[in-house]
Coordinates of C-alpha atoms and ligand atoms in Angstrom, one line a residue:
M196 CA -19.3 -30.2 18.9
P197 CA -18.0 -27.5 16.4
Q198 CA -16.4 -29.2 13.4
C199 CA -13.0 -28.3 12.0
L200 CA -13.2 -25.8 9.2
I201 CA -10.3 -27.9 7.2
C202 CA -11.0 -31.6 8.0
K203 CA -14.5 -31.9 9.4
T204 CA -13.1 -33.5 12.5
P205 CA -15.1 -32.5 15.7
Y206 CA -13.3 -31.0 18.5
E207 CA -13.8 -29.1 21.9
P208 CA -12.8 -25.5 21.9
F209 CA -10.0 -24.8 24.5
I210 CA -10.8 -21.4 25.5
D211 CA -13.9 -19.0 25.5
F212 CA -13.3 -15.3 25.5
G213 CA -16.9 -14.4 26.0
K214 CA -19.1 -11.9 23.8
M215 CA -16.8 -10.1 21.3
P216 CA -17.5 -6.9 19.0
I217 CA -16.2 -6.4 15.5
A218 CA -12.6 -6.0 16.2
N219 CA -12.2 -2.9 13.7
G220 CA -15.9 -1.5 14.4
F221 CA -14.9 1.5 15.8
L222 CA -18.1 3.3 16.3
T223 CA -20.0 6.5 17.2
A224 CA -22.3 6.9 20.1
E225 CA -25.4 6.6 18.4
Q226 CA -24.4 3.2 17.5
F227 CA -23.6 1.8 20.7
D228 CA -27.3 0.3 20.9
K229 CA -27.1 -1.6 18.0
E230 CA -23.4 -3.0 18.4
Y231 CA -23.0 -6.5 17.2
F232 CA -21.6 -9.1 19.3
F233 CA -20.5 -12.6 18.9
E234 CA -19.3 -15.6 21.2
M235 CA -15.2 -15.8 20.8
K236 CA -14.2 -19.2 21.3
V237 CA -11.0 -21.2 20.2
G238 CA -10.4 -24.7 19.1
F239 CA -7.4 -26.7 18.1
C240 CA -8.2 -29.7 15.5
S241 CA -5.8 -32.7 16.5
N242 CA -6.5 -34.4 13.1
C243 CA -5.1 -31.7 11.2
K244 CA -3.6 -29.3 13.5
M245 CA -5.4 -26.1 12.8
V246 CA -6.4 -23.7 15.4
Q247 CA -9.8 -21.9 14.8
L248 CA -12.4 -19.4 15.5
V249 CA -15.6 -21.7 16.6
E250 CA -18.0 -19.0 15.3
Q251 CA -17.1 -15.9 12.9
P252 CA -19.6 -13.1 12.1
D253 CA -20.2 -13.2 8.4
R254 CA -17.5 -11.5 6.1
E255 CA -19.5 -8.5 4.9
M256 CA -19.8 -7.5 8.6
M257 CA -16.3 -7.1 8.6
F258 CA -14.7 -6.2 5.0
H259 CA -17.2 -3.6 3.9
E260 CA -16.8 0.3 2.4
N261 CA -15.9 1.8 5.8
Y262 CA -13.1 -1.0 6.6
A263 CA -10.9 1.1 9.5
F264 CA -7.3 -0.7 8.6
F265 CA -5.3 1.1 6.0
S266 CA -2.3 -0.9 5.4
S267 CA -0.1 2.1 4.4
T268 CA -0.5 4.1 8.1
S269 CA 2.7 2.1 9.4
T270 CA 6.1 3.0 7.4
R271 CA 7.6 -0.1 9.2
Q272 CA 5.0 -2.1 7.0
V273 CA 5.6 0.1 3.6
Q274 CA 9.3 -0.9 3.7
H275 CA 8.3 -4.4 4.8
F276 CA 6.0 -4.9 1.4
K277 CA 8.7 -3.3 -0.6
E278 CA 11.3 -5.7 0.5
F279 CA 8.6 -8.7 -0.1
A280 CA 7.8 -7.0 -3.7
D281 CA 11.4 -6.5 -4.3
L282 CA 12.2 -10.5 -3.5
T283 CA 9.3 -11.7 -5.7
A284 CA 10.1 -9.5 -8.7
K285 CA 13.8 -10.7 -8.3
E286 CA 13.0 -14.5 -7.8
H287 CA 9.6 -15.2 -9.3
L288 CA 8.9 -12.6 -12.2
T289 CA 11.7 -13.4 -14.3
L290 CA 9.8 -14.8 -17.2
T291 CA 8.6 -11.8 -20.0
D292 CA 5.5 -10.2 -19.4
P293 CA 5.1 -11.5 -15.7
F294 CA 1.8 -11.5 -13.7
V295 CA 1.3 -10.6 -10.1
V296 CA -1.8 -11.1 -8.4
E297 CA -2.3 -9.9 -4.6
I298 CA -5.4 -11.0 -2.4
G299 CA -6.1 -8.7 0.2
S300 CA -4.5 -5.7 -1.4
N301 CA -5.8 -3.2 0.9
D302 CA -4.7 0.4 -0.2
G303 CA -2.2 -1.0 -2.6
I304 CA 1.0 -1.0 0.1
M305 CA 2.5 -4.2 -2.0
L306 CA 1.1 -3.7 -5.3
Q307 CA 2.4 -0.1 -5.5
N308 CA 6.0 -1.5 -6.0
F309 CA 5.1 -3.3 -9.1
A310 CA 2.8 -0.3 -10.3
D311 CA 5.8 1.8 -10.0
V312 CA 7.8 -0.2 -12.5
G313 CA 5.2 -1.2 -14.8
I314 CA 4.8 -5.0 -14.1
R315 CA 1.3 -6.1 -14.5
H316 CA -0.6 -6.6 -11.4
L317 CA -4.1 -7.2 -10.2
G318 CA -4.9 -6.6 -6.6
I319 CA -8.2 -8.3 -4.8
E320 CA -9.7 -6.2 -2.3
P321 CA -13.4 -6.5 -1.3
S322 CA -13.4 -3.5 1.0
A323 CA -14.5 -1.0 -1.5
N324 CA -12.9 2.3 0.7
V325 CA -9.5 0.7 1.0
A326 CA -9.7 -0.8 -2.7
Q327 CA -10.7 2.8 -4.0
A328 CA -7.4 4.4 -2.2
A329 CA -5.0 1.7 -4.1
I330 CA -7.1 2.4 -7.6
D331 CA -6.6 6.2 -7.3
K332 CA -2.9 5.1 -6.7
G333 CA -3.1 3.8 -10.1
I334 CA -3.0 0.1 -8.9
E335 CA -5.2 -2.4 -11.3
T336 CA -7.8 -3.6 -8.4
V337 CA -10.9 -5.5 -8.4
T338 CA -13.4 -5.2 -5.5
E339 CA -14.3 -8.7 -4.7
F340 CA -13.7 -11.5 -2.4
F341 CA -11.1 -14.2 -3.4
D342 CA -12.3 -17.9 -4.4
E343 CA -12.2 -20.4 -6.9
K344 CA -14.7 -18.7 -9.0
L345 CA -12.7 -15.7 -9.3
A346 CA -9.7 -17.2 -10.1
Q347 CA -11.1 -19.1 -12.9
T348 CA -12.5 -15.3 -14.2
I349 CA -9.0 -14.1 -13.9
V350 CA -7.1 -16.8 -15.8
E351 CA -9.7 -16.3 -18.7
K352 CA -9.2 -12.8 -18.9
Q353 CA -5.6 -12.2 -18.2
G354 CA -3.9 -15.4 -17.8
Q355 CA -2.3 -17.2 -15.1
A356 CA 0.1 -15.9 -12.7
D357 CA 3.8 -16.0 -11.9
A358 CA 3.1 -15.1 -8.2
V359 CA 0.0 -15.0 -6.0
L360 CA 0.7 -12.6 -3.0
A361 CA -1.3 -12.4 0.2
A362 CA -0.6 -11.0 3.3
N363 CA -2.7 -11.1 6.7
V364 CA -5.7 -12.2 4.5
M365 CA -5.5 -15.8 4.6
C366 CA -6.1 -16.4 8.2
H367 CA -9.3 -14.0 7.7
I368 CA -11.0 -16.4 5.2
P369 CA -12.9 -19.6 6.3
Y370 CA -13.4 -21.2 3.2
L371 CA -10.0 -21.9 2.6
H372 CA -10.5 -24.7 0.5
S373 CA -12.1 -22.6 -2.1
V374 CA -8.8 -20.3 -1.8
A375 CA -6.6 -23.2 -2.2
A376 CA -8.5 -24.4 -5.4
G377 CA -8.4 -21.3 -7.0
I378 CA -4.5 -20.8 -6.3
K379 CA -4.5 -24.4 -8.1
I380 CA -6.0 -23.0 -10.9
L381 CA -4.3 -19.3 -10.9
L382 CA -0.6 -20.4 -10.7
K383 CA 1.1 -21.0 -13.8
P384 CA 3.1 -24.5 -13.5
T385 CA 6.4 -23.0 -12.2
G386 CA 4.3 -20.1 -10.5
V387 CA 4.5 -19.5 -6.4
F388 CA 1.7 -18.7 -4.0
M389 CA 3.6 -16.8 -1.2
F390 CA 1.7 -15.5 1.9
E391 CA 2.5 -14.6 5.7
D392 CA 0.1 -14.7 8.6
P393 CA 0.8 -14.3 12.6
Y394 CA 2.4 -17.6 13.5
L395 CA 1.0 -19.9 15.7
G396 CA 4.5 -20.7 17.2
D397 CA 4.9 -16.9 18.4
I398 CA 1.5 -16.7 19.9
V399 CA 2.1 -20.0 21.9
E400 CA 5.6 -18.7 22.9
K401 CA 4.3 -15.2 23.4
T402 CA 1.1 -15.7 25.2
S403 CA 0.0 -13.1 22.3
Y404 CA -3.4 -14.1 22.6
D405 CA -4.6 -10.4 21.0
Q406 CA -4.0 -11.9 17.5
I407 CA -7.2 -13.8 18.1
Y408 CA -10.2 -11.6 17.3
D409 CA -13.1 -11.8 14.8
E410 CA -11.1 -11.3 11.7
H411 CA -8.7 -14.3 12.3
V412 CA -10.5 -17.3 11.9
F413 CA -7.0 -19.2 11.5
F414 CA -4.0 -19.6 13.3
F415 CA -1.4 -21.2 11.0
S416 CA 1.4 -23.5 11.6
V417 CA 3.3 -25.5 8.8
A418 CA 1.7 -28.5 9.8
S419 CA -1.8 -27.1 9.3
I420 CA -0.8 -25.4 6.1
S421 CA 0.8 -28.5 4.6
F422 CA -2.3 -30.5 5.2
L423 CA -4.5 -28.0 3.6
F424 CA -2.2 -27.5 0.7
G425 CA -1.8 -31.1 0.5
Q426 CA -5.4 -31.6 -0.4
H427 CA -5.0 -29.7 -3.6
D428 CA -2.1 -31.2 -5.0
L429 CA 0.1 -28.0 -3.9
E430 CA 2.6 -28.1 -1.3
V431 CA 4.9 -26.1 1.0
V432 CA 8.4 -25.4 -0.6
D433 CA 9.7 -22.9 1.9
V434 CA 9.3 -20.9 4.8
L435 CA 10.5 -17.6 6.1
P436 CA 9.8 -16.4 9.6
Q437 CA 8.9 -12.5 9.7
N438 CA 9.5 -9.9 12.4
V439 CA 6.3 -8.2 11.7
H440 CA 2.6 -8.5 13.3
G441 CA 4.3 -9.7 16.5
G442 CA 5.8 -12.9 14.6
S443 CA 4.7 -14.2 11.3
M444 CA 5.4 -16.8 9.1
R445 CA 5.4 -16.3 5.1
Y446 CA 5.0 -19.9 3.4
V447 CA 6.0 -20.6 -0.4
I448 CA 3.5 -22.6 -2.0
A449 CA 4.1 -24.4 -5.2
H450 CA 2.3 -27.2 -7.5
K451 CA 3.6 -30.5 -6.0
G452 CA 6.7 -31.8 -7.3
Q453 CA 7.6 -28.6 -9.2
K454 CA 10.0 -27.2 -6.7
Q455 CA 12.8 -28.5 -4.4
I456 CA 11.7 -28.3 -0.7
S457 CA 13.8 -26.2 1.5
Q458 CA 15.7 -27.3 4.5
A459 CA 14.0 -24.5 6.4
V460 CA 10.6 -26.8 5.8
I461 CA 11.9 -29.5 7.8
Q462 CA 13.5 -27.5 10.3
Q463 CA 10.5 -25.2 11.2
Q464 CA 8.2 -28.4 11.4
E465 CA 11.0 -30.1 13.9
K466 CA 10.4 -26.9 15.7
E467 CA 7.0 -27.4 15.8
Q468 CA 6.9 -30.7 17.5
Q469 CA 9.3 -29.3 20.1
L470 CA 6.9 -26.5 20.5
G471 CA 4.3 -29.2 20.7
L472 CA 1.9 -27.4 18.5
H473 CA 0.8 -30.7 17.5
L474 CA -0.9 -31.9 21.2
P475 CA -3.9 -30.3 23.0
E476 CA -1.8 -30.0 25.9
T477 CA -0.1 -27.0 24.5
F478 CA -3.3 -25.2 24.1
E479 CA -4.7 -26.0 27.7
K480 CA -1.2 -24.6 28.8
L481 CA -1.9 -21.4 26.6
R482 CA -5.2 -20.6 28.0
Q483 CA -3.8 -20.9 31.4
N484 CA -1.2 -18.2 30.5
I485 CA -4.0 -16.0 28.8
E486 CA -5.8 -15.9 32.2
K487 CA -2.6 -15.2 34.1
S488 CA -1.8 -12.5 31.8
R489 CA -5.3 -11.0 32.1
E490 CA -5.2 -11.2 35.7
E491 CA -1.6 -9.4 35.9
L492 CA -2.5 -6.5 33.4
M493 CA -5.7 -6.0 35.3
N494 CA -3.9 -5.4 39.1
I495 CA -1.4 -3.3 37.4
L496 CA -4.4 -1.0 36.0
T497 CA -6.8 -1.2 38.7
D498 CA -3.6 0.0 40.6
M499 CA -3.0 3.1 38.8
Q500 CA -6.8 3.6 39.0
K501 CA -6.5 3.6 42.7
Q502 CA -3.4 5.9 42.4
G503 CA -5.3 8.6 40.6
K504 CA -2.6 7.7 37.6
R505 CA -3.5 8.6 33.9
V506 CA -3.4 5.9 31.7
V507 CA -3.5 6.3 27.8
G508 CA -3.7 3.3 25.4
Y509 CA -1.6 3.8 22.9
A510 CA -2.4 2.9 19.0
A511 CA -6.2 1.6 18.5
T512 CA -5.2 -1.5 16.9
S513 CA -7.6 -4.3 16.2
K514 CA -6.0 -6.1 18.5
S515 CA -6.4 -4.1 21.5
T516 CA -10.5 -5.0 20.9
T517 CA -9.5 -8.7 22.2
V518 CA -8.0 -7.3 25.3
T519 CA -10.0 -4.5 26.4
N520 CA -12.8 -6.5 26.1
Y521 CA -11.5 -10.0 27.3
C522 CA -9.7 -8.1 30.3
G523 CA -12.8 -5.5 31.2
I524 CA -10.7 -2.6 30.7
T525 CA -12.9 0.8 31.1
E526 CA -12.8 4.3 30.7
E527 CA -12.0 4.8 34.2
M528 CA -8.8 2.9 33.6
V529 CA -7.9 4.0 30.2
E530 CA -8.7 7.8 29.7
F531 CA -8.8 7.4 26.0
I532 CA -6.8 5.7 23.0
S533 CA -4.2 7.4 20.9
D534 CA -4.3 6.6 17.2
T535 CA -2.8 8.3 14.1
T536 CA -5.9 6.7 11.7
P537 CA -8.5 9.5 10.6
I538 CA -11.4 7.4 10.8
K539 CA -10.9 6.0 13.9
Q540 CA -10.4 9.4 15.9
G541 CA -13.7 10.7 17.5
K542 CA -14.9 7.2 17.5
F543 CA -15.1 4.6 20.6
S544 CA -13.5 1.5 20.8
P545 CA -15.6 -1.8 20.0
G546 CA -17.4 -3.2 22.9
T547 CA -15.7 -1.2 25.8
H548 CA -16.2 2.3 24.1
I549 CA -13.0 4.0 25.2
P550 CA -13.0 7.0 23.2
V551 CA -10.4 7.3 20.5
R552 CA -8.5 10.4 20.2
A553 CA -6.2 11.9 17.9
Y554 CA -2.2 11.1 18.4
N555 CA -1.9 15.2 19.2
D556 CA -4.2 15.0 22.3
F557 CA -1.5 12.3 23.6
C558 CA 1.5 15.0 22.7
D559 CA 0.0 17.9 24.3
N560 CA -0.9 16.5 27.7
Y561 CA 1.3 13.2 28.3
P562 CA 0.0 10.8 30.8
D563 CA 1.7 9.2 33.4
Y564 CA 1.4 5.7 31.5
A565 CA 0.8 4.7 27.8
L566 CA -0.7 1.3 27.3
L567 CA 1.0 -0.3 24.5
F568 CA -1.6 -1.7 22.6
G569 CA 0.4 -1.6 19.5
W570 CA 3.2 -3.7 21.1
N571 CA 4.0 -5.2 17.3
H572 CA 5.6 -1.6 16.2
A573 CA 7.2 -1.1 19.7
Q574 CA 10.6 -0.4 17.8
E575 CA 9.0 2.5 15.7
I576 CA 6.9 3.4 18.7
M577 CA 9.4 3.8 21.3
A578 CA 12.0 5.4 18.7
K579 CA 9.7 8.4 18.2
E580 CA 8.3 8.8 21.7
E581 CA 11.7 9.9 23.8
K582 CA 9.9 13.4 24.5
F583 CA 7.1 11.1 26.5
M584 CA 9.7 9.1 28.2
E585 CA 11.7 12.1 29.2
S586 CA 8.6 13.4 30.6
G587 CA 8.5 10.6 33.0
G588 CA 6.3 8.6 31.0
K589 CA 6.4 5.2 31.4
W590 CA 5.1 2.1 29.2
I591 CA 2.5 -0.7 30.4
V592 CA 3.3 -3.4 27.9
Y593 CA 1.6 -7.2 28.2
V594 CA 3.1 -9.2 25.4
P595 CA 5.7 -11.4 25.7
S596 CA 4.7 -10.6 29.7
V597 CA 2.9 -8.0 31.6
K598 CA 5.4 -5.2 33.1
V599 CA 5.8 -1.6 33.6
Q600 CA 8.9 -0.7 31.3
E601 CA 10.3 3.0 31.7
Ligands
SAH1900 N1 -2.4 -7.1 3.0 C1 -2.6 -6.2 3.8 C2 -4.0 -6.0 4.1 C3 -4.3 -6.9 5.4 S1 -5.8 -6.8 5.9 C4 -1.4 -6.0 4.7 O1 -1.1 -7.1 5.1 O2 -1.1 -4.9 5.6 C5 -7.0 -7.7 5.2 C6 -7.5 -7.3 4.1 O3 -7.9 -8.3 3.1 C7 -8.7 -6.4 4.2 O4 -8.5 -5.4 3.1 C8 -9.8 -6.9 3.4 O5 -10.7 -6.4 3.0 C9 -9.4 -8.2 2.7 N2 -10.1 -9.5 2.7 C10 -10.7 -9.8 3.3 N3 -11.3 -11.5 3.0 C11 -11.0 -11.2 1.6 C12 -11.0 -12.3 0.4 N4 -11.7 -13.3 0.6 N5 -10.6 -12.0 -0.6 C13 -9.7 -10.9 -0.9 N6 -9.3 -10.0 0.3 C14 -10.2 -10.2 1.5
TMP1901 P1 -2.3 -2.9 13.7 O1 -1.4 -2.8 12.0 O2 -1.4 -3.8 14.8 O3 -3.6 -3.4 13.3 O4 -2.2 -1.3 14.3 C1 -2.4 -0.3 13.4 C2 -2.9 0.7 14.2 O5 -2.0 1.3 15.1 C3 -3.7 1.9 13.4 O6 -4.8 2.4 13.6 C4 -2.4 3.1 13.3 C5 -2.3 3.1 15.0 N1 -0.5 3.5 15.1 C6 -0.8 4.6 15.7 O7 -1.5 5.1 16.3 N2 0.7 5.1 16.1 C7 2.1 4.4 15.4 O8 3.0 4.9 15.9 C8 1.7 3.1 14.9 C9 2.7 2.2 14.1 C10 0.1 2.6 14.9
ZN1902 ZN1 -8.9 -30.1 11.1

């Protein structure tokens, strides 16, 4: 039996997705025969309440000089991180010469806002290509993985931080005890660590199982985060639900006893009890819902195929790798996936090898249906695709439920 990565309690996985490739591993035809796969199983630890991947590929296989995800490709995300940065500056960088550190700073989407106004900052970003994009914009960045040792080095060289920030990266890191110990060292006594990640409550409520892929080793709740940081003399003092990535939660962590615990923390914990995020039955039910979602989506796609309809995937998201591989979607069902990121174009989707093409290929010859892999960007996407819909194009969506939408 696998053991919980947080508290070492043995647990039984509640779902097995089968063999999965690297979600962001868009590849060329020459690379097909050496493609890497791992067995993707997920489990729930009833002791510390952490939901987690049983097995995760080595970190160097996912985060490297060819990392395909550039945060700044989404205008919505640029705006989101500007708001996050502004709030941080206003509420937490009020002492003289403040210092802000970001873990997983990618192409500088968040830190740009501090660099622009001359606030002392440091980005920690192990994927060399995205880190270089930030450095080119004048953002201080080290190309390393964050852990306790790196935290110690930063403190020695630059002192402690007023705020440490992280988005969509904590859930990527299996060695969270080292990270939490690093936060304990890096934060000033009055400092805060604010991070956000896809929220387990949203995944359960929306059956958004495509949040589960190699990089996402954990699916957090207030309960599991409180357990983890509690072991490092830190505590959750506030939580703020975020309407990004299909439902995220921002957690505010401080040294124990330093800040008042907000009402929102208590309320969210109560909500988690109502949702049953502490019960194994909830995850049994989630597995059933995931299987049902797969069946319904495949019924639609095989129907379209029989009718000779053209279906194109919209946005080659990392999440789409789980859906295409788990459901068994082929190039015969989905002609290609349209994506705006240059390094994905001309390549093939991981595992299923569906061609990824430039956005123009979508616009130049609208399909009958677009399979919305970027459902978390639905608002932004629908707003700019009026012409597609005017041409009679329809959307196939699968979160929160499977349906065809005009
Ligand atoms: N914060 C950005 C990027 C999220 S993608 C956003 O929300 O859009 C996750 C990023 O974390 C990747 O760029 C990856 O290279 C980086 N990363 C992965 N493990 C890390 C670690 N241990 N320390 C710091 N960064 C890490
Ligand atoms: P993610 O942020 O959900 O992982 O998805 C990002 C991918 O979606 C990225 O490759 C760019 C692509 N994308 C489009 O192709 N068109 C769009 O309009 C949006 C918002 C994203
Ligand atoms: Zn545990």
